[in-house]
Amino acid sequence: MDPSGLGSASPAVMEKSGTDAFPLTMNSSVKQETICIFGTGDYGRSLGFKMLQCGFSVVFGSRNPRMTSILPSGADVLSYSEAAQKSDIIIIAIHREHYDFLTELIEVLNGKILVDISNNLKINQYPESNAEHLAQLVPGAHVVKAFNTISAWALQSGALDASRQVFVCGNDSKAKQRVMDIARTLGLTPLDQGSLMAAKEIENYPLQLFPMWRFPFYLSAALCVFFFFYCVIRDVIYPYVNEKKDNTFLMAVSIPNRIFPVTALILLALVYLPGVIAAILQLYRGTKYHRFPDWLDHWMLCRKQLGLVALGFAFLHVLYTLVIPIRYYVRWRIRNSTVKLAISKKEDPFITSSAWLNDSYIALGILGFFLFVLLGITSLPSVSNKVNWREFRFVQSKLGYLTLILCTAHTLVYGGKKFLSPSALKWYLPSAYILALIIPCTVLVIKFILIMPCIDRTLTRIRQGWERSSKYSKSALNGKTYM
């Protein structure tokens, strides 16, 4: 059984894999410890093979021990009852619906450590967790929940390219400690989640699909849909109604190339807006010891994901911009303009101010995108783990605001002289980039106010623990709220 739903490699591949593929952190005191595994499915075989690589002695329990021929070499295969007698730690690598046979082994399993590694097909599929159900079936055993967040593939690849975290919970502290020691020996990182009551949350964790990415994805999708229809009304429907022009081809490249930068700029501003709101709340309350609203807490936890999604849209904007010279529409306009100038024997005068605006627009965009990429790189765990807190804060905060300033300036300069020109309105609707500037400009203005010495000094004192006498600080001291 593979608790994460990932398939396992073939036995041949498992046999050919060298020990170099596994981070061996063996402890001499547990080299010859025997581990029993109930179940000979994909996950049971992968876990057994990994344990053999790390120096454990492994015995499998199977309902048909004589018919099992694809297990790792060096492991014994016995019946459930015989295998259980070989070890005091038994890993239950079978599905919950097959737990009933364990009631026949109550006497053999009494006092042993049962490690439940199962997952369900749906979140909250049963009233109680699988581990709690197992504890009810075998009340004399010490049930520990573990390994359900590690896939068979991660075990076979040495977890070098996957998460090493193993969530562990159980009511018996000594049993938990032994399971955590095994996890460390396998090169994994165990995290104690408390009593067995946490098992349900641990079992639901692998079933959650990008929980911290949902809000950024939904928000970006909503922004894209809104601005798509907004641009279609301005650039396709309006010309057709007023001039009978067919501009539907703009929906392929031109309109997306307006949507992507607009969405990227708004999402980038939304990365820093919750920090500004939090600062205002702390100034208003006069204390940091008061919990933020739940919506603000969740928003702040999603800032990294919002920034990465914004970076993705910025990349799309760059790619779409690079193809502009090879578009038929652009080449047609250039040829048409050249022919008209040749026929009229006129030349298009060089305007220095326009050249400045165009070059400034391009330069600001390049610099902004460079810092945007730098922010994305430093948010990666492999990079952020190499810098200290002060360096990380400098990049994500100081350079982050500089990125927002450059990208906002890039958009402002793009409007140029016709930024607020009445001729740019279509059905009284301004260009999409003007709407996109509302949130970034608001964030930057408020941030500028917050960094003024008279305000920044008070905010710094509050964040260092100082409290102004108020109803919020009093309630915090009474233990009613916290932050």
XYZ file of N, CA, C and O in Angstrom, residues 54 67 118 169 262 299 304 428:
32
model
N 19.181 0.490 5.690
C 19.645 1.240 6.861
C 20.038 0.340 8.023
O 20.251 0.821 9.134
N 3.220 -17.431 -1.160
C 2.947 -16.919 -2.509
C 3.628 -15.578 -2.758
O 3.485 -14.999 -3.820
N -1.593 4.369 7.242
C -2.623 4.402 6.204
C -3.163 5.806 5.966
O -3.081 6.683 6.831
N 2.316 11.014 15.866
C 1.471 11.282 17.022
C 1.111 9.969 17.701
O 1.083 8.909 17.059
N -0.972 43.396 -15.696
C -1.921 43.998 -14.753
C -2.127 43.076 -13.556
O -2.095 43.501 -12.397
N -4.288 35.597 4.963
C -3.722 36.402 3.881
C -2.203 36.497 4.028
O -1.462 36.322 3.051
N 3.749 34.368 0.213
C 4.760 33.736 -0.634
C 4.120 33.191 -1.900
O 4.646 33.380 -3.008
N -16.394 55.735 -21.413
C -16.003 56.247 -20.093
C -15.180 55.237 -19.281
O -15.019 55.398 -18.078
